[in-house]
PDB file of C-alpha atoms in Angstrom:
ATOM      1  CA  UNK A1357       7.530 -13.963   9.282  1.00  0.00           C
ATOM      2  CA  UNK A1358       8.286 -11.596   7.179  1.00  0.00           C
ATOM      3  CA  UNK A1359       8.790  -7.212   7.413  1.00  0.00           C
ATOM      4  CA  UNK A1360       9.791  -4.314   6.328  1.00  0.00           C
ATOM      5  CA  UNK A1361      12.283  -1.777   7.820  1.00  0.00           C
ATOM      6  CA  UNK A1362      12.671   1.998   6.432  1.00  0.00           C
ATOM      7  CA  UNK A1363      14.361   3.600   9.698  1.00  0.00           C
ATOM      8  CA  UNK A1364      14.349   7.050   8.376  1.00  0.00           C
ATOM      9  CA  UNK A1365      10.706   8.349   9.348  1.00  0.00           C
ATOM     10  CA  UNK A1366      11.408  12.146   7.936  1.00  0.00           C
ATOM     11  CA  UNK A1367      13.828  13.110   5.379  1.00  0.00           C
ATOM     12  CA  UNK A1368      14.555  16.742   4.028  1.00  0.00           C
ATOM     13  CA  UNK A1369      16.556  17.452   0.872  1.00  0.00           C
ATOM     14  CA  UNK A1370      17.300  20.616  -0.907  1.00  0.00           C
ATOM     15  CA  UNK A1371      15.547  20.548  -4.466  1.00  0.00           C
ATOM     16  CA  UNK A1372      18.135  19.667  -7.052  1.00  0.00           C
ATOM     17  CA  UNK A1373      20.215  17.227  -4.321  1.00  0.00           C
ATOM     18  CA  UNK A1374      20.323  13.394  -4.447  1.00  0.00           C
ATOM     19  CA  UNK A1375      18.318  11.530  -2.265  1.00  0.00           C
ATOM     20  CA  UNK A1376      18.369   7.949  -1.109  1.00  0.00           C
ATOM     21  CA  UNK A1377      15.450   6.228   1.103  1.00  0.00           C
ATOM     22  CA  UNK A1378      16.802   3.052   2.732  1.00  0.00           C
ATOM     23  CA  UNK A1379      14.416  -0.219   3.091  1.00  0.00           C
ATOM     24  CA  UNK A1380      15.823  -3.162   4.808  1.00  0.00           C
ATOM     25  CA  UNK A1381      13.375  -6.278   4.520  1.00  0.00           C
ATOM     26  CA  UNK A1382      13.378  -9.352   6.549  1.00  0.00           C
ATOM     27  CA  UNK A1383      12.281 -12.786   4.434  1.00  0.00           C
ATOM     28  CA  UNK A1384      13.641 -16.181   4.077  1.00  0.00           C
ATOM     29  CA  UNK A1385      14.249 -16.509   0.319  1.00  0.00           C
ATOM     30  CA  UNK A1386      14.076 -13.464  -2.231  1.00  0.00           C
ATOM     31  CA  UNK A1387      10.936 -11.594  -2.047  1.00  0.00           C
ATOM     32  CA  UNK A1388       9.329  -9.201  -4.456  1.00  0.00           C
ATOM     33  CA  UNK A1389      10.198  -6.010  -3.338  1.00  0.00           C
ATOM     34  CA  UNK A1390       7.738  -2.394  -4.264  1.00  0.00           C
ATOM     35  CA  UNK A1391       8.308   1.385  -3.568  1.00  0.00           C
ATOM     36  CA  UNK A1392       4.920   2.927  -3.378  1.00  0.00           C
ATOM     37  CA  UNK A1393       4.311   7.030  -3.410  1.00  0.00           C
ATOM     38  CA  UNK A1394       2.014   8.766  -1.645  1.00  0.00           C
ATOM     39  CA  UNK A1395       1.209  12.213  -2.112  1.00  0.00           C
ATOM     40  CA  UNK A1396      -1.020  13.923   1.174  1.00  0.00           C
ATOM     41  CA  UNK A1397      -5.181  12.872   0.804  1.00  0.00           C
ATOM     42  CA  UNK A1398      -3.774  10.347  -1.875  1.00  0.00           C
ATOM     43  CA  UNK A1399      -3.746   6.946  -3.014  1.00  0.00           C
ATOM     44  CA  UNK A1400      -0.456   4.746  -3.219  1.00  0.00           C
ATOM     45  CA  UNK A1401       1.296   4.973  -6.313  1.00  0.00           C
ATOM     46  CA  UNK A1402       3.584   2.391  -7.692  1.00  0.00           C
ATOM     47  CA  UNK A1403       7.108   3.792  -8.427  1.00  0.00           C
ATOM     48  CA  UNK A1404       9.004   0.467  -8.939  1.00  0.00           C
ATOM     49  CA  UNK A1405       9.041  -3.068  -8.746  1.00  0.00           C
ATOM     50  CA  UNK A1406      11.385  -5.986  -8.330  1.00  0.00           C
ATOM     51  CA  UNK A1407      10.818  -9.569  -9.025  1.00  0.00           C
ATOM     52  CA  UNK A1408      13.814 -11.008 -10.264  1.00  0.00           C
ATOM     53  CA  UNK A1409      17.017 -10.485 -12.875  1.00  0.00           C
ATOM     54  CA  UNK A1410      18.745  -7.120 -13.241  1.00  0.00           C
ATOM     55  CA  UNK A1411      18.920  -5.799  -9.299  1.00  0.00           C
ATOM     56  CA  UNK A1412      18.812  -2.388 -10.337  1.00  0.00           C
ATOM     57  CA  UNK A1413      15.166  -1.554 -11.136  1.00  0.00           C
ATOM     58  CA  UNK A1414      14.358   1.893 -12.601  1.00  0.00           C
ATOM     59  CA  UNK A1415      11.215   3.504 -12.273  1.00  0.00           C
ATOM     60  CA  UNK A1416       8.759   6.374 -12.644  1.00  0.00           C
ATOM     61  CA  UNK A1417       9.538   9.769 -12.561  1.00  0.00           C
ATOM     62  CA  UNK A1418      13.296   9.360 -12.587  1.00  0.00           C
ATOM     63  CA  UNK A1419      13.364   7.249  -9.568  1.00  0.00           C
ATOM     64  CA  UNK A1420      15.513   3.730  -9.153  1.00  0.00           C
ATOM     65  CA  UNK A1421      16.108   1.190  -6.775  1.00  0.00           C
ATOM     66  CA  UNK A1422      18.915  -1.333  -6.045  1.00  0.00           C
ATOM     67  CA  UNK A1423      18.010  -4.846  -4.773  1.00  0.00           C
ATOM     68  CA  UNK A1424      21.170  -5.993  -2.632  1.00  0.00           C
ATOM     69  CA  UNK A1425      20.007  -9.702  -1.320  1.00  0.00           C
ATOM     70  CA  UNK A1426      23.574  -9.471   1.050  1.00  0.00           C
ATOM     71  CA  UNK A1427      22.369  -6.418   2.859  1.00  0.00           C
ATOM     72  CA  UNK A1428      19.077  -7.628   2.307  1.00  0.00           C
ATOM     73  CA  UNK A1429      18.267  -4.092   1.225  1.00  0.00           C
ATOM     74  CA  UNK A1430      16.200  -2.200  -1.271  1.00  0.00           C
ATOM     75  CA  UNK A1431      16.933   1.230  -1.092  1.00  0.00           C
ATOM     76  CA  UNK A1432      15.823   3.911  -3.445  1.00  0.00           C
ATOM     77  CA  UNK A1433      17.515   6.856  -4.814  1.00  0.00           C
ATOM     78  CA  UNK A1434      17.222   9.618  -7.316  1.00  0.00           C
ATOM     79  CA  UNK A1435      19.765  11.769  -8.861  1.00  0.00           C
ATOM     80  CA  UNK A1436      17.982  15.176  -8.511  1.00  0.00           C
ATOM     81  CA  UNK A1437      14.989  15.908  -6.523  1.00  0.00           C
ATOM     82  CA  UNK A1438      12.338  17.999  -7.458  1.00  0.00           C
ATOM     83  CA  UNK A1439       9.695  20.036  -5.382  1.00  0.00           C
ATOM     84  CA  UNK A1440       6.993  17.953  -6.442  1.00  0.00           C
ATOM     85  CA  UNK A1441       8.942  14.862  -4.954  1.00  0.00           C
ATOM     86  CA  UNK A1442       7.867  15.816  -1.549  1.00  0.00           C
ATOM     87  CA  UNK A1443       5.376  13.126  -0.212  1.00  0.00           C
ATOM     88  CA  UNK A1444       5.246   9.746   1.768  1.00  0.00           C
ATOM     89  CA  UNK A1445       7.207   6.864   0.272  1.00  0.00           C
ATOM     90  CA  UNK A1446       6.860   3.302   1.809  1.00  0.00           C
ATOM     91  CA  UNK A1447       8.504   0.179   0.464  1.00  0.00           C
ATOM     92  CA  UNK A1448       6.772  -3.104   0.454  1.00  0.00           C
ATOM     93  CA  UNK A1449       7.617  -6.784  -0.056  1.00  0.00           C
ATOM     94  CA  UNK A1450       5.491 -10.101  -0.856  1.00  0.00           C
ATOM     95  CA  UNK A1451       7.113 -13.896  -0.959  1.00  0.00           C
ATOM     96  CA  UNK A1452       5.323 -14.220  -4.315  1.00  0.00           C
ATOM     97  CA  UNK A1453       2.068 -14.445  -2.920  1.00  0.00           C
ATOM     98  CA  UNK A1454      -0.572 -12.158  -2.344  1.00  0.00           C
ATOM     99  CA  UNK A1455      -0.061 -10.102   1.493  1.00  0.00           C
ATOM    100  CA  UNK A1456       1.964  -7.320   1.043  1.00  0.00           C
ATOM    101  CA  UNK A1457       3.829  -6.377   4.081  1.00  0.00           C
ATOM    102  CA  UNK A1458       4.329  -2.427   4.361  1.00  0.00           C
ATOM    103  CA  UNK A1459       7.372  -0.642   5.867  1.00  0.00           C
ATOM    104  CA  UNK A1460       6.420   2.252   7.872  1.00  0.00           C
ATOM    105  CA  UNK A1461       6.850   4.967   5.755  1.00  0.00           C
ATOM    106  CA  UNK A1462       9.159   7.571   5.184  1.00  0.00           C
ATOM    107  CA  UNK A1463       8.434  11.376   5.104  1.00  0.00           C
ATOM    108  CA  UNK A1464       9.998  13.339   2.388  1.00  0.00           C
ATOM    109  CA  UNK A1465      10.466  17.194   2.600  1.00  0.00           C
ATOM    110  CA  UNK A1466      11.990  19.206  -0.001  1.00  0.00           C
ATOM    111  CA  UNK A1467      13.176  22.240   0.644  1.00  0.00           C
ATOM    112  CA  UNK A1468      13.078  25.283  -2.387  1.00  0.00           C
TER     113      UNK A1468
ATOM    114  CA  UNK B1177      -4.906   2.392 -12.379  1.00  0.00           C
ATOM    115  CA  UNK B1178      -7.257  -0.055 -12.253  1.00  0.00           C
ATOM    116  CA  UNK B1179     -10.282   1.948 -11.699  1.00  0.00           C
ATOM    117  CA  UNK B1180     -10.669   2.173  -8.360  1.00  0.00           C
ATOM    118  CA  UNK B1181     -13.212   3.780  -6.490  1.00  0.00           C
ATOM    119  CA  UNK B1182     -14.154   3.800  -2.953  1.00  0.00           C
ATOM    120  CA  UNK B1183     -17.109   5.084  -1.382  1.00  0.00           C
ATOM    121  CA  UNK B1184     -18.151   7.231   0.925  1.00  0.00           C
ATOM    122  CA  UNK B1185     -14.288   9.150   0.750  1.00  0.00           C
ATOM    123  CA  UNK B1186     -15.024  10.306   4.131  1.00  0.00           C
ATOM    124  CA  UNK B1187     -17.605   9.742   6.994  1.00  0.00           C
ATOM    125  CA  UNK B1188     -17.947  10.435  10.511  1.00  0.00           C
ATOM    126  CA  UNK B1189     -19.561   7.844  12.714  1.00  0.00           C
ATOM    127  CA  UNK B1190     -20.517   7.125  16.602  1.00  0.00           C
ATOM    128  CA  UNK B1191     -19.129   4.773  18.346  1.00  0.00           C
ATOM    129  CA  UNK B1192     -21.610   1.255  18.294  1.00  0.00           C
ATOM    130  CA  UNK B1193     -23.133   2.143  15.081  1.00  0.00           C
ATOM    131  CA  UNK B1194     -22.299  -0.707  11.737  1.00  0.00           C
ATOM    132  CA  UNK B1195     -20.446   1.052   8.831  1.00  0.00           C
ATOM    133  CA  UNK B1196     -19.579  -0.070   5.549  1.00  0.00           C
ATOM    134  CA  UNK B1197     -17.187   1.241   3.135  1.00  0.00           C
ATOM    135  CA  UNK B1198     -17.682  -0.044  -0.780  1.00  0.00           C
ATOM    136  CA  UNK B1199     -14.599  -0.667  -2.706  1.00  0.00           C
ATOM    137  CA  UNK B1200     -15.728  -0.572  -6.794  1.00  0.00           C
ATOM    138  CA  UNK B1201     -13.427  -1.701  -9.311  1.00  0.00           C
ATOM    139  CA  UNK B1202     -13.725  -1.918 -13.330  1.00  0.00           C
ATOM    140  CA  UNK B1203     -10.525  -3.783 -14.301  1.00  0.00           C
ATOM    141  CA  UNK B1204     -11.872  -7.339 -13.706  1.00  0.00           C
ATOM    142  CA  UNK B1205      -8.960  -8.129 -11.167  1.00  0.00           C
ATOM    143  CA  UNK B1206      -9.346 -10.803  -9.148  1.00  0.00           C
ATOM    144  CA  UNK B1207      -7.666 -10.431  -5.844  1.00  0.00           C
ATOM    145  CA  UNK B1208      -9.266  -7.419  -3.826  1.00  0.00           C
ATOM    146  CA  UNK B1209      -7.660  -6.417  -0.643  1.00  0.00           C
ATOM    147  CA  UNK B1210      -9.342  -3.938   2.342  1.00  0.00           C
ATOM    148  CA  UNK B1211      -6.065  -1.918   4.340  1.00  0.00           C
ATOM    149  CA  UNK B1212      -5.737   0.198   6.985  1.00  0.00           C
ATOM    150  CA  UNK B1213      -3.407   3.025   7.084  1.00  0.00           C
ATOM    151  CA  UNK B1214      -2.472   4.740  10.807  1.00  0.00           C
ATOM    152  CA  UNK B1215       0.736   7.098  11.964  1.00  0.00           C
ATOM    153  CA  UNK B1216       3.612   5.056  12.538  1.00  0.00           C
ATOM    154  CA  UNK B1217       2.178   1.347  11.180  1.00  0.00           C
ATOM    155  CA  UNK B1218       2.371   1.996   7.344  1.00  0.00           C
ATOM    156  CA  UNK B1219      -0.710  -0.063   5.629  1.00  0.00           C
ATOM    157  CA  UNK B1220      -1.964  -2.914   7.375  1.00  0.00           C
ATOM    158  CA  UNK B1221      -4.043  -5.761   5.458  1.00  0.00           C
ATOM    159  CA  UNK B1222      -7.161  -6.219   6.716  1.00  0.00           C
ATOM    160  CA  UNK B1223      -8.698  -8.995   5.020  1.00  0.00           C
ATOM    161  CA  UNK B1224      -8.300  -9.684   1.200  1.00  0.00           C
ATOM    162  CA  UNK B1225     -10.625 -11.924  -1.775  1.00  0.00           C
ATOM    163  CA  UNK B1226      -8.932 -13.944  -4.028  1.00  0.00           C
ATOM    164  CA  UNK B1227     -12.434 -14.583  -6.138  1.00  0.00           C
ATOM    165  CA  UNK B1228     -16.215 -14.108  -5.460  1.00  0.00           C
ATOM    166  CA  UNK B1229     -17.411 -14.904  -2.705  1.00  0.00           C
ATOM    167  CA  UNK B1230     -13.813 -16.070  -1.416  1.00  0.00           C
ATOM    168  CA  UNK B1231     -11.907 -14.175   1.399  1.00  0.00           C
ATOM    169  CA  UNK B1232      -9.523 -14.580   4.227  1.00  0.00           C
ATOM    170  CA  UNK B1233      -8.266 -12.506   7.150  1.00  0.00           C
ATOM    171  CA  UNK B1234      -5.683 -10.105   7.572  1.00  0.00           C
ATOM    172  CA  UNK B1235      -3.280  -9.427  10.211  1.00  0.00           C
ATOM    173  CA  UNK B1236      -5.665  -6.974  11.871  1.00  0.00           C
ATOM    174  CA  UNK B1237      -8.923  -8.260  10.890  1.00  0.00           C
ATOM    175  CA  UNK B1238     -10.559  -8.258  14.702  1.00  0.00           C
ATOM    176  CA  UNK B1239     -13.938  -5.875  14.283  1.00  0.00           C
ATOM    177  CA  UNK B1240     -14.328  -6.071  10.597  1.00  0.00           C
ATOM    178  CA  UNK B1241     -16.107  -8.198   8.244  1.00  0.00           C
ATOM    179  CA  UNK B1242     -15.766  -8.400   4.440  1.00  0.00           C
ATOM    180  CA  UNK B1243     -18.154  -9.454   1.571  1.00  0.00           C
ATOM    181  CA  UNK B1244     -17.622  -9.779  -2.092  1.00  0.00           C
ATOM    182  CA  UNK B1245     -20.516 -10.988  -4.384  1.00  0.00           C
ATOM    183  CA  UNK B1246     -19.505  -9.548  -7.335  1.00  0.00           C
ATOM    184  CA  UNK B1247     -15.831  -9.639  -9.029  1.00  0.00           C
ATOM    185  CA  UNK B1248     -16.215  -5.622  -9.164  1.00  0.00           C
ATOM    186  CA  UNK B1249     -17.286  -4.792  -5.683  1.00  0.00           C
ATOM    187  CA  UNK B1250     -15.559  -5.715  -2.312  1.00  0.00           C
ATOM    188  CA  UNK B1251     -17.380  -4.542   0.864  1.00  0.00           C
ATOM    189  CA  UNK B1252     -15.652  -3.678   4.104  1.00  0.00           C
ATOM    190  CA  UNK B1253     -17.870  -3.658   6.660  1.00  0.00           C
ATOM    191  CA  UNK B1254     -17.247  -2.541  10.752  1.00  0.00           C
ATOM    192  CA  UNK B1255     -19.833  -4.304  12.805  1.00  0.00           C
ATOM    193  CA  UNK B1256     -19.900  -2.104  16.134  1.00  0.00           C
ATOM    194  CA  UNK B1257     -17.273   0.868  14.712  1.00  0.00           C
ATOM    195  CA  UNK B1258     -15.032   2.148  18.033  1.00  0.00           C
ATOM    196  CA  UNK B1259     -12.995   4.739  17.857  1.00  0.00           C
ATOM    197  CA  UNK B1260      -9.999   2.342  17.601  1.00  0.00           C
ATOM    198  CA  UNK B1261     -11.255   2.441  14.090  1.00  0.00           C
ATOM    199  CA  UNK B1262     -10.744   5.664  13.276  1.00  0.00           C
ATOM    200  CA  UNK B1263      -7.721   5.707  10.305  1.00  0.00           C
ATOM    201  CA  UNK B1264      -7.803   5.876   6.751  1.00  0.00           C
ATOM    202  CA  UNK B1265      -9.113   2.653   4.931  1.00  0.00           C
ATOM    203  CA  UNK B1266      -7.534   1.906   1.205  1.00  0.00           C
ATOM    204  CA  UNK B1267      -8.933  -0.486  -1.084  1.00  0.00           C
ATOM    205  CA  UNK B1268      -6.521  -2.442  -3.561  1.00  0.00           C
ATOM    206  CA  UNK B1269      -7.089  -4.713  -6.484  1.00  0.00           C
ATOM    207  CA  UNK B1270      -4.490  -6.817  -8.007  1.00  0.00           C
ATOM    208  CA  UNK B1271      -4.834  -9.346 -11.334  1.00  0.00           C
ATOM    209  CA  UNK B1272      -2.361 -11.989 -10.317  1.00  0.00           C
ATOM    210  CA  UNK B1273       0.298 -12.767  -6.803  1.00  0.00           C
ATOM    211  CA  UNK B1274       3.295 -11.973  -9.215  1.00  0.00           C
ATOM    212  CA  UNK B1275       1.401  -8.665 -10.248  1.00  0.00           C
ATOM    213  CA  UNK B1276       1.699  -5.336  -8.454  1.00  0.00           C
ATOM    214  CA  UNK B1277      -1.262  -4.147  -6.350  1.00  0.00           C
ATOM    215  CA  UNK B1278      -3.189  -0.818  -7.333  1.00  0.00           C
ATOM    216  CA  UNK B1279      -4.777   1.317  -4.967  1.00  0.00           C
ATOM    217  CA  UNK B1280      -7.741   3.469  -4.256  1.00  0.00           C
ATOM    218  CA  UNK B1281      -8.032   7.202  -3.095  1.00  0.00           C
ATOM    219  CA  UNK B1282      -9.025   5.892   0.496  1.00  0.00           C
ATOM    220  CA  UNK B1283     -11.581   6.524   2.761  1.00  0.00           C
ATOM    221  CA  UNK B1284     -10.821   8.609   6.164  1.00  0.00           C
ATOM    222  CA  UNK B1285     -13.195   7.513   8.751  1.00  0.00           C
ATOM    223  CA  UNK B1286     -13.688   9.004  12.082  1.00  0.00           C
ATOM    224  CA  UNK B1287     -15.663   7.266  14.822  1.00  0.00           C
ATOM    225  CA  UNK B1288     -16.671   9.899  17.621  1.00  0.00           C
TER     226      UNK B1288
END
């Protein structure tokens, strides 16, 4: 079986700070790994995507995310956060097929 | 996006009575997938088409039925609704398993 683990539920930065949001996945060979946003009464949003090759991915709006298969980790950062950041963020794996298993989200606050 | 639609984007239902929520896409994607989204479990799949008039369940597909006649249109529909099945249902299309999935704006449903 395979999951998804972000164990930070809320986070709250200062605009400006660095931010990391961690994503631990559990899967038997090297899955293809997603951070989705979600801004409130939205949609999901694609920020990044890894299938393979270089294991640091970068993404939209200055986001990036570094696939480590020995921590079996996916966490994803950004340098300097901005107010319009603030939103829900989950992570997401498939094996290559079609079910995407969602991580429970993680709550992002930014404080002005 | 892949043109995504869902419709109604909110409704308010009694408990026993059928409801069906109408996922409408323009991007000719094949796979088509019906989600729930609920405090604390992330997205949850549902049940999913991979072509017309082909679907499968989800991991929480208990009360729900799904029909898809047309490569555009993917039809979620709750038989009896309860108010178990009150949560906010997203509708995503993908082309391909080694593509990402896009998503619609949702549809919050409340069952009284």
């Amino acid at each position: 079986a395979q999951s998804v683990t972000q164990p930070d539920i809320h986070i709250t930065v200062s605009e400006g700070a660095s931010l990391e949001l961690r994503c631990n996945y559990s899967y038997g060979a090297t899955p293809y790994l997603f951070w989705y946003v979600q801004s409130p009464g939205q949609g999901l949003q694609l920020l990044l995507k890894y299938f393979s090759g270089d294991t640091l991915v970068q993404g939209i709006k200055g986001f990036e995310a570094e696939f480590k298969r020995s921590q079996s980790s996916f966490n994803l950062r950004k340098p300097s956060v901005h107010w319009s950041d603030a939103a829900e963020y989950f992570c997401a794996l498939t094996g290559g097929g079609n079910k995407l298993t969602f991580g429970t989200g993680t709550q992002l606050k930014v404080e002005l | 996006d892949a043109g995504i639609t869902q419709s109604p984007r909110h409704k308010v239902t009694e408990t026993g009575t059928p409801v069906t929520l109408r996922c409408h896409q323009t991007e000719n994607h094949r796979y088509m997938y019906w989600y729930r989204q609920d405090p604390g479990h992330g997205l949850r799949l549902i049940h999913y088409s991979y072509g017309v008039k082909d679907t499968d369940k989800g991991e929480v597909s208990d009360g729900y039925s799904v029909s898809r006649s047309k490569t555009e249109d993917f039809l979620l529909t709750l038989e009896s609704a309860t108010s178990s099945q009150t949560s906010v249902y997203f509708c995503a299309t993908q082309w391909d398993p080694s593509y990402e999935q896009y998503f619609g704006p949702g549809t919050r449903l409340t069952v009284t």
